[in-house]
Amino acid sequence: KRATIAVTVDSEETLHGISNAASEAGLLLNTLVECDTGAERAGVQNSEEVVALARKVKSSKGVKLKGLLTFRGGAPNLEYVKKTSVYFEESLKALSKEGIEIETISAGGTVYAPLAWPGVKPYGVTECRPGVYAYYDRVKVGFGVATQNDCAMKVITSVVSRPHSTR
């Protein structure tokens, strides 16, 4: 074993599959409850759902509750950071009332890496996963968080097909 990995769950179905596979393989996987803090991409919706799924993780074989995780791509948005703070604060309080301890709170999204430390870091965040932060791309250039010179590589090509005038 050369790396520490964690998996995420946002439903009982996902948990069940991961738990069964890990148990059969004789593994104990660090597990994070994925939280939808506003991206509307994946994750449990509120602190009650966080507690319910965290309880299930704690009672499942092959998995160990490590923490909470969220993701937000897109353009930088301080309102999102504030909403994330409220979500995590409410969830941590609810988990604490149940005697459930959380070690890691992981936030992701390249455009948030510059915002995540210090000062505007969402409440409780212990880890920032900055995605393509090390490489950047044209999307990040478009958001104004990088320049073309910041991008790790450029691809020069010819467009050979346009199936529609807008594509």
mmCIF file with all atom_site columns, N, CA and C in Angstrom, residues 77-132:
data_model
loop_
_atom_site.group_PDB
_atom_site.id
_atom_site.type_symbol
_atom_site.label_atom_id
_atom_site.label_alt_id
_atom_site.label_comp_id
_atom_site.label_asym_id
_atom_site.label_entity_id
_atom_site.label_seq_id
_atom_site.pdbx_PDB_ins_code
_atom_site.Cartn_x
_atom_site.Cartn_y
_atom_site.Cartn_z
_atom_site.occupancy
_atom_site.B_iso_or_equiv
_atom_site.pdbx_formal_charge
_atom_site.auth_seq_id
_atom_site.auth_comp_id
_atom_site.auth_asym_id
_atom_site.auth_atom_id
_atom_site.pdbx_PDB_model_num
ATOM 1   N N  . ASN A 1 77  ? -17.190 32.604 -6.542  1.00 0.00 ? 77  ASN A N  1
ATOM 2   C CA . ASN A 1 77  ? -18.438 33.137 -6.035  1.00 0.00 ? 77  ASN A CA 1
ATOM 3   C C  . ASN A 1 77  ? -18.384 33.122 -4.506  1.00 0.00 ? 77  ASN A C  1
ATOM 4   N N  . LEU A 1 78  ? -18.207 34.284 -3.906  1.00 0.00 ? 78  LEU A N  1
ATOM 5   C CA . LEU A 1 78  ? -18.102 34.352 -2.448  1.00 0.00 ? 78  LEU A CA 1
ATOM 6   C C  . LEU A 1 78  ? -19.402 33.978 -1.755  1.00 0.00 ? 78  LEU A C  1
ATOM 7   N N  . GLU A 1 79  ? -20.544 34.171 -2.419  1.00 0.00 ? 79  GLU A N  1
ATOM 8   C CA . GLU A 1 79  ? -21.818 33.738 -1.837  1.00 0.00 ? 79  GLU A CA 1
ATOM 9   C C  . GLU A 1 79  ? -21.834 32.234 -1.657  1.00 0.00 ? 79  GLU A C  1
ATOM 10  N N  . TYR A 1 80  ? -21.274 31.525 -2.630  1.00 0.00 ? 80  TYR A N  1
ATOM 11  C CA . TYR A 1 80  ? -21.175 30.070 -2.512  1.00 0.00 ? 80  TYR A CA 1
ATOM 12  C C  . TYR A 1 80  ? -20.304 29.685 -1.312  1.00 0.00 ? 80  TYR A C  1
ATOM 13  N N  . VAL A 1 81  ? -19.189 30.377 -1.140  1.00 0.00 ? 81  VAL A N  1
ATOM 14  C CA . VAL A 1 81  ? -18.302 30.089 -0.003  1.00 0.00 ? 81  VAL A CA 1
ATOM 15  C C  . VAL A 1 81  ? -19.058 30.308 1.302   1.00 0.00 ? 81  VAL A C  1
ATOM 16  N N  . LYS A 1 82  ? -19.864 31.365 1.377   1.00 0.00 ? 82  LYS A N  1
ATOM 17  C CA . LYS A 1 82  ? -20.661 31.634 2.582   1.00 0.00 ? 82  LYS A CA 1
ATOM 18  C C  . LYS A 1 82  ? -21.698 30.534 2.809   1.00 0.00 ? 82  LYS A C  1
ATOM 19  N N  . LYS A 1 83  ? -22.390 30.105 1.740   1.00 0.00 ? 83  LYS A N  1
ATOM 20  C CA . LYS A 1 83  ? -23.382 29.026 1.861   1.00 0.00 ? 83  LYS A CA 1
ATOM 21  C C  . LYS A 1 83  ? -22.717 27.733 2.323   1.00 0.00 ? 83  LYS A C  1
ATOM 22  N N  . THR A 1 84  ? -21.531 27.475 1.792   1.00 0.00 ? 84  THR A N  1
ATOM 23  C CA . THR A 1 84  ? -20.786 26.276 2.180   1.00 0.00 ? 84  THR A CA 1
ATOM 24  C C  . THR A 1 84  ? -20.449 26.338 3.657   1.00 0.00 ? 84  THR A C  1
ATOM 25  N N  . SER A 1 85  ? -20.068 27.511 4.136   1.00 0.00 ? 85  SER A N  1
ATOM 26  C CA . SER A 1 85  ? -19.749 27.688 5.554   1.00 0.00 ? 85  SER A CA 1
ATOM 27  C C  . SER A 1 85  ? -20.950 27.362 6.430   1.00 0.00 ? 85  SER A C  1
ATOM 28  N N  . VAL A 1 86  ? -22.108 27.879 6.062   1.00 0.00 ? 86  VAL A N  1
ATOM 29  C CA . VAL A 1 86  ? -23.335 27.627 6.834   1.00 0.00 ? 86  VAL A CA 1
ATOM 30  C C  . VAL A 1 86  ? -23.659 26.134 6.816   1.00 0.00 ? 86  VAL A C  1
ATOM 31  N N  . TYR A 1 87  ? -23.579 25.522 5.638   1.00 0.00 ? 87  TYR A N  1
ATOM 32  C CA . TYR A 1 87  ? -23.883 24.098 5.485   1.00 0.00 ? 87  TYR A CA 1
ATOM 33  C C  . TYR A 1 87  ? -22.977 23.263 6.393   1.00 0.00 ? 87  TYR A C  1
ATOM 34  N N  . PHE A 1 88  ? -21.666 23.513 6.334   1.00 0.00 ? 88  PHE A N  1
ATOM 35  C CA . PHE A 1 88  ? -20.734 22.736 7.147   1.00 0.00 ? 88  PHE A CA 1
ATOM 36  C C  . PHE A 1 88  ? -20.904 23.011 8.641   1.00 0.00 ? 88  PHE A C  1
ATOM 37  N N  . GLU A 1 89  ? -21.135 24.260 9.004   1.00 0.00 ? 89  GLU A N  1
ATOM 38  C CA . GLU A 1 89  ? -21.325 24.584 10.420  1.00 0.00 ? 89  GLU A CA 1
ATOM 39  C C  . GLU A 1 89  ? -22.550 23.851 10.974  1.00 0.00 ? 89  GLU A C  1
ATOM 40  N N  . GLU A 1 90  ? -23.669 23.901 10.241  1.00 0.00 ? 90  GLU A N  1
ATOM 41  C CA . GLU A 1 90  ? -24.881 23.200 10.686  1.00 0.00 ? 90  GLU A CA 1
ATOM 42  C C  . GLU A 1 90  ? -24.653 21.689 10.758  1.00 0.00 ? 90  GLU A C  1
ATOM 43  N N  . SER A 1 91  ? -23.973 21.155 9.767   1.00 0.00 ? 91  SER A N  1
ATOM 44  C CA . SER A 1 91  ? -23.725 19.713 9.730   1.00 0.00 ? 91  SER A CA 1
ATOM 45  C C  . SER A 1 91  ? -22.811 19.271 10.868  1.00 0.00 ? 91  SER A C  1
ATOM 46  N N  . LEU A 1 92  ? -21.753 20.032 11.133  1.00 0.00 ? 92  LEU A N  1
ATOM 47  C CA . LEU A 1 92  ? -20.834 19.664 12.215  1.00 0.00 ? 92  LEU A CA 1
ATOM 48  C C  . LEU A 1 92  ? -21.527 19.726 13.572  1.00 0.00 ? 92  LEU A C  1
ATOM 49  N N  . LYS A 1 93  ? -22.377 20.710 13.767  1.00 0.00 ? 93  LYS A N  1
ATOM 50  C CA . LYS A 1 93  ? -23.124 20.804 15.026  1.00 0.00 ? 93  LYS A CA 1
ATOM 51  C C  . LYS A 1 93  ? -24.066 19.615 15.176  1.00 0.00 ? 93  LYS A C  1
ATOM 52  N N  . ALA A 1 94  ? -24.763 19.259 14.093  1.00 0.00 ? 94  ALA A N  1
ATOM 53  C CA . ALA A 1 94  ? -25.696 18.128 14.134  1.00 0.00 ? 94  ALA A CA 1
ATOM 54  C C  . ALA A 1 94  ? -24.944 16.815 14.379  1.00 0.00 ? 94  ALA A C  1
ATOM 55  N N  . LEU A 1 95  ? -23.811 16.640 13.738  1.00 0.00 ? 95  LEU A N  1
ATOM 56  C CA . LEU A 1 95  ? -23.001 15.436 13.938  1.00 0.00 ? 95  LEU A CA 1
ATOM 57  C C  . LEU A 1 95  ? -22.481 15.366 15.371  1.00 0.00 ? 95  LEU A C  1
ATOM 58  N N  . SER A 1 96  ? -22.043 16.496 15.896  1.00 0.00 ? 96  SER A N  1
ATOM 59  C CA . SER A 1 96  ? -21.526 16.549 17.270  1.00 0.00 ? 96  SER A CA 1
ATOM 60  C C  . SER A 1 96  ? -22.599 16.156 18.277  1.00 0.00 ? 96  SER A C  1
ATOM 61  N N  . LYS A 1 97  ? -23.834 16.617 18.054  1.00 0.00 ? 97  LYS A N  1
ATOM 62  C CA . LYS A 1 97  ? -24.946 16.256 18.945  1.00 0.00 ? 97  LYS A CA 1
ATOM 63  C C  . LYS A 1 97  ? -25.174 14.752 18.971  1.00 0.00 ? 97  LYS A C  1
ATOM 64  N N  . GLU A 1 98  ? -24.831 14.075 17.869  1.00 0.00 ? 98  GLU A N  1
ATOM 65  C CA . GLU A 1 98  ? -24.997 12.628 17.763  1.00 0.00 ? 98  GLU A CA 1
ATOM 66  C C  . GLU A 1 98  ? -23.741 11.876 18.220  1.00 0.00 ? 98  GLU A C  1
ATOM 67  N N  . GLY A 1 99  ? -22.713 12.635 18.629  1.00 0.00 ? 99  GLY A N  1
ATOM 68  C CA . GLY A 1 99  ? -21.466 12.005 19.052  1.00 0.00 ? 99  GLY A CA 1
ATOM 69  C C  . GLY A 1 99  ? -20.623 11.487 17.901  1.00 0.00 ? 99  GLY A C  1
ATOM 70  N N  . ILE A 1 100 ? -20.857 12.013 16.709  1.00 0.00 ? 100 ILE A N  1
ATOM 71  C CA . ILE A 1 100 ? -20.115 11.575 15.526  1.00 0.00 ? 100 ILE A CA 1
ATOM 72  C C  . ILE A 1 100 ? -19.008 12.584 15.241  1.00 0.00 ? 100 ILE A C  1
ATOM 73  N N  . GLU A 1 101 ? -17.773 12.088 15.256  1.00 0.00 ? 101 GLU A N  1
ATOM 74  C CA . GLU A 1 101 ? -16.618 12.955 15.019  1.00 0.00 ? 101 GLU A CA 1
ATOM 75  C C  . GLU A 1 101 ? -16.210 12.928 13.552  1.00 0.00 ? 101 GLU A C  1
ATOM 76  N N  . ILE A 1 102 ? -15.816 14.082 13.067  1.00 0.00 ? 102 ILE A N  1
ATOM 77  C CA . ILE A 1 102 ? -15.380 14.246 11.680  1.00 0.00 ? 102 ILE A CA 1
ATOM 78  C C  . ILE A 1 102 ? -13.942 14.742 11.704  1.00 0.00 ? 102 ILE A C  1
ATOM 79  N N  . GLU A 1 103 ? -13.093 14.084 10.923  1.00 0.00 ? 103 GLU A N  1
ATOM 80  C CA . GLU A 1 103 ? -11.677 14.427 10.865  1.00 0.00 ? 103 GLU A CA 1
ATOM 81  C C  . GLU A 1 103 ? -11.342 15.357 9.697   1.00 0.00 ? 103 GLU A C  1
ATOM 82  N N  . THR A 1 104 ? -12.023 15.148 8.567   1.00 0.00 ? 104 THR A N  1
ATOM 83  C CA . THR A 1 104 ? -11.689 15.875 7.343   1.00 0.00 ? 104 THR A CA 1
ATOM 84  C C  . THR A 1 104 ? -12.924 16.553 6.771   1.00 0.00 ? 104 THR A C  1
ATOM 85  N N  . ILE A 1 105 ? -12.745 17.800 6.347   1.00 0.00 ? 105 ILE A N  1
ATOM 86  C CA . ILE A 1 105 ? -13.754 18.477 5.541   1.00 0.00 ? 105 ILE A CA 1
ATOM 87  C C  . ILE A 1 105 ? -13.022 18.955 4.299   1.00 0.00 ? 105 ILE A C  1
ATOM 88  N N  . SER A 1 106 ? -13.406 18.391 3.170   1.00 0.00 ? 106 SER A N  1
ATOM 89  C CA . SER A 1 106 ? -12.694 18.597 1.920   1.00 0.00 ? 106 SER A CA 1
ATOM 90  C C  . SER A 1 106 ? -13.528 19.436 0.964   1.00 0.00 ? 106 SER A C  1
ATOM 91  N N  . ALA A 1 107 ? -12.948 20.513 0.447   1.00 0.00 ? 107 ALA A N  1
ATOM 92  C CA . ALA A 1 107 ? -13.615 21.382 -0.519  1.00 0.00 ? 107 ALA A CA 1
ATOM 93  C C  . ALA A 1 107 ? -12.820 21.363 -1.808  1.00 0.00 ? 107 ALA A C  1
ATOM 94  N N  . GLY A 1 108 ? -13.509 21.367 -2.942  1.00 0.00 ? 108 GLY A N  1
ATOM 95  C CA . GLY A 1 108 ? -12.817 21.280 -4.212  1.00 0.00 ? 108 GLY A CA 1
ATOM 96  C C  . GLY A 1 108 ? -13.298 22.282 -5.220  1.00 0.00 ? 108 GLY A C  1
ATOM 97  N N  . GLY A 1 109 ? -12.496 22.433 -6.240  1.00 0.00 ? 109 GLY A N  1
ATOM 98  C CA . GLY A 1 109 ? -12.775 23.348 -7.329  1.00 0.00 ? 109 GLY A CA 1
ATOM 99  C C  . GLY A 1 109 ? -11.593 24.273 -7.540  1.00 0.00 ? 109 GLY A C  1
ATOM 100 N N  . THR A 1 110 ? -11.007 24.245 -8.744  1.00 0.00 ? 110 THR A N  1
ATOM 101 C CA . THR A 1 110 ? -9.804  25.020 -9.036  1.00 0.00 ? 110 THR A CA 1
ATOM 102 C C  . THR A 1 110 ? -9.962  26.496 -8.715  1.00 0.00 ? 110 THR A C  1
ATOM 103 N N  . VAL A 1 111 ? -11.084 27.074 -9.120  1.00 0.00 ? 111 VAL A N  1
ATOM 104 C CA . VAL A 1 111 ? -11.231 28.523 -8.930  1.00 0.00 ? 111 VAL A CA 1
ATOM 105 C C  . VAL A 1 111 ? -11.309 28.902 -7.464  1.00 0.00 ? 111 VAL A C  1
ATOM 106 N N  . TYR A 1 112 ? -11.557 27.915 -6.585  1.00 0.00 ? 112 TYR A N  1
ATOM 107 C CA . TYR A 1 112 ? -11.627 28.221 -5.160  1.00 0.00 ? 112 TYR A CA 1
ATOM 108 C C  . TYR A 1 112 ? -10.300 28.076 -4.452  1.00 0.00 ? 112 TYR A C  1
ATOM 109 N N  . ALA A 1 113 ? -9.308  27.490 -5.099  1.00 0.00 ? 113 ALA A N  1
ATOM 110 C CA . ALA A 1 113 ? -8.008  27.327 -4.444  1.00 0.00 ? 113 ALA A CA 1
ATOM 111 C C  . ALA A 1 113 ? -7.463  28.675 -3.959  1.00 0.00 ? 113 ALA A C  1
ATOM 112 N N  . PRO A 1 114 ? -7.468  29.723 -4.801  1.00 0.00 ? 114 PRO A N  1
ATOM 113 C CA . PRO A 1 114 ? -6.975  31.009 -4.299  1.00 0.00 ? 114 PRO A CA 1
ATOM 114 C C  . PRO A 1 114 ? -7.865  31.599 -3.202  1.00 0.00 ? 114 PRO A C  1
ATOM 115 N N  . LEU A 1 115 ? -9.159  31.227 -3.185  1.00 0.00 ? 115 LEU A N  1
ATOM 116 C CA . LEU A 1 115 ? -10.076 31.777 -2.194  1.00 0.00 ? 115 LEU A CA 1
ATOM 117 C C  . LEU A 1 115 ? -10.081 30.988 -0.889  1.00 0.00 ? 115 LEU A C  1
ATOM 118 N N  . ALA A 1 116 ? -9.640  29.736 -0.961  1.00 0.00 ? 116 ALA A N  1
ATOM 119 C CA . ALA A 1 116 ? -9.831  28.846 0.183   1.00 0.00 ? 116 ALA A CA 1
ATOM 120 C C  . ALA A 1 116 ? -8.938  29.157 1.377   1.00 0.00 ? 116 ALA A C  1
ATOM 121 N N  . TRP A 1 117 ? -7.779  29.747 1.186   1.00 0.00 ? 117 TRP A N  1
ATOM 122 C CA . TRP A 1 117 ? -6.849  29.984 2.295   1.00 0.00 ? 117 TRP A CA 1
ATOM 123 C C  . TRP A 1 117 ? -6.299  31.385 2.180   1.00 0.00 ? 117 TRP A C  1
ATOM 124 N N  . PRO A 1 118 ? -6.069  32.100 3.195   1.00 0.00 ? 118 PRO A N  1
ATOM 125 C CA . PRO A 1 118 ? -6.841  32.134 4.430   1.00 0.00 ? 118 PRO A CA 1
ATOM 126 C C  . PRO A 1 118 ? -7.962  33.139 4.297   1.00 0.00 ? 118 PRO A C  1
ATOM 127 N N  . GLY A 1 119 ? -8.648  33.421 5.336   1.00 0.00 ? 119 GLY A N  1
ATOM 128 C CA . GLY A 1 119 ? -9.618  34.509 5.381   1.00 0.00 ? 119 GLY A CA 1
ATOM 129 C C  . GLY A 1 119 ? -11.023 34.143 4.962   1.00 0.00 ? 119 GLY A C  1
ATOM 130 N N  . VAL A 1 120 ? -11.215 33.608 3.764   1.00 0.00 ? 120 VAL A N  1
ATOM 131 C CA . VAL A 1 120 ? -12.565 33.306 3.300   1.00 0.00 ? 120 VAL A CA 1
ATOM 132 C C  . VAL A 1 120 ? -12.815 31.806 3.221   1.00 0.00 ? 120 VAL A C  1
ATOM 133 N N  . LYS A 1 121 ? -11.960 31.048 3.864   1.00 0.00 ? 121 LYS A N  1
ATOM 134 C CA . LYS A 1 121 ? -12.105 29.593 3.876   1.00 0.00 ? 121 LYS A CA 1
ATOM 135 C C  . LYS A 1 121 ? -13.458 29.212 4.463   1.00 0.00 ? 121 LYS A C  1
ATOM 136 N N  . PRO A 1 122 ? -14.197 28.330 3.781   1.00 0.00 ? 122 PRO A N  1
ATOM 137 C CA . PRO A 1 122 ? -15.462 27.891 4.360   1.00 0.00 ? 122 PRO A CA 1
ATOM 138 C C  . PRO A 1 122 ? -15.259 27.251 5.728   1.00 0.00 ? 122 PRO A C  1
ATOM 139 N N  . TYR A 1 123 ? -16.228 27.400 6.589   1.00 0.00 ? 123 TYR A N  1
ATOM 140 C CA . TYR A 1 123 ? -16.193 26.905 7.966   1.00 0.00 ? 123 TYR A CA 1
ATOM 141 C C  . TYR A 1 123 ? -15.748 25.451 8.027   1.00 0.00 ? 123 TYR A C  1
ATOM 142 N N  . GLY A 1 124 ? -14.722 25.182 8.799   1.00 0.00 ? 124 GLY A N  1
ATOM 143 C CA . GLY A 1 124 ? -14.298 23.827 9.090   1.00 0.00 ? 124 GLY A CA 1
ATOM 144 C C  . GLY A 1 124 ? -13.448 23.143 8.043   1.00 0.00 ? 124 GLY A C  1
ATOM 145 N N  . VAL A 1 125 ? -13.257 23.740 6.870   1.00 0.00 ? 125 VAL A N  1
ATOM 146 C CA . VAL A 1 125 ? -12.520 23.074 5.803   1.00 0.00 ? 125 VAL A CA 1
ATOM 147 C C  . VAL A 1 125 ? -11.085 22.796 6.227   1.00 0.00 ? 125 VAL A C  1
ATOM 148 N N  . THR A 1 126 ? -10.669 21.532 6.058   1.00 0.00 ? 126 THR A N  1
ATOM 149 C CA . THR A 1 126 ? -9.310  21.119 6.414   1.00 0.00 ? 126 THR A CA 1
ATOM 150 C C  . THR A 1 126 ? -8.480  20.768 5.190   1.00 0.00 ? 126 THR A C  1
ATOM 151 N N  . GLU A 1 127 ? -9.141  20.652 4.030   1.00 0.00 ? 127 GLU A N  1
ATOM 152 C CA . GLU A 1 127 ? -8.452  20.189 2.831   1.00 0.00 ? 127 GLU A CA 1
ATOM 153 C C  . GLU A 1 127 ? -9.051  20.875 1.613   1.00 0.00 ? 127 GLU A C  1
ATOM 154 N N  . CYS A 1 128 ? -8.192  21.314 0.710   1.00 0.00 ? 128 CYS A N  1
ATOM 155 C CA . CYS A 1 128 ? -8.647  21.920 -0.539  1.00 0.00 ? 128 CYS A CA 1
ATOM 156 C C  . CYS A 1 128 ? -8.130  21.072 -1.695  1.00 0.00 ? 128 CYS A C  1
ATOM 157 N N  . ARG A 1 129 ? -9.047  20.614 -2.552  1.00 0.00 ? 129 ARG A N  1
ATOM 158 C CA . ARG A 1 129 ? -8.691  19.844 -3.745  1.00 0.00 ? 129 ARG A CA 1
ATOM 159 C C  . ARG A 1 129 ? -8.827  20.771 -4.949  1.00 0.00 ? 129 ARG A C  1
ATOM 160 N N  . PRO A 1 130 ? -7.741  21.340 -5.422  1.00 0.00 ? 130 PRO A N  1
ATOM 161 C CA . PRO A 1 130 ? -7.854  22.354 -6.452  1.00 0.00 ? 130 PRO A CA 1
ATOM 162 C C  . PRO A 1 130 ? -7.979  21.871 -7.889  1.00 0.00 ? 130 PRO A C  1
ATOM 163 N N  . GLY A 1 131 ? -8.203  20.607 -8.128  1.00 0.00 ? 131 GLY A N  1
ATOM 164 C CA . GLY A 1 131 ? -8.475  20.136 -9.484  1.00 0.00 ? 131 GLY A CA 1
ATOM 165 C C  . GLY A 1 131 ? -7.377  20.443 -10.474 1.00 0.00 ? 131 GLY A C  1
ATOM 166 N N  . VAL A 1 132 ? -7.699  21.194 -11.533 1.00 0.00 ? 132 VAL A N  1
ATOM 167 C CA . VAL A 1 132 ? -6.720  21.478 -12.581 1.00 0.00 ? 132 VAL A CA 1
ATOM 168 C C  . VAL A 1 132 ? -5.851  22.698 -12.253 1.00 0.00 ? 132 VAL A C  1
#
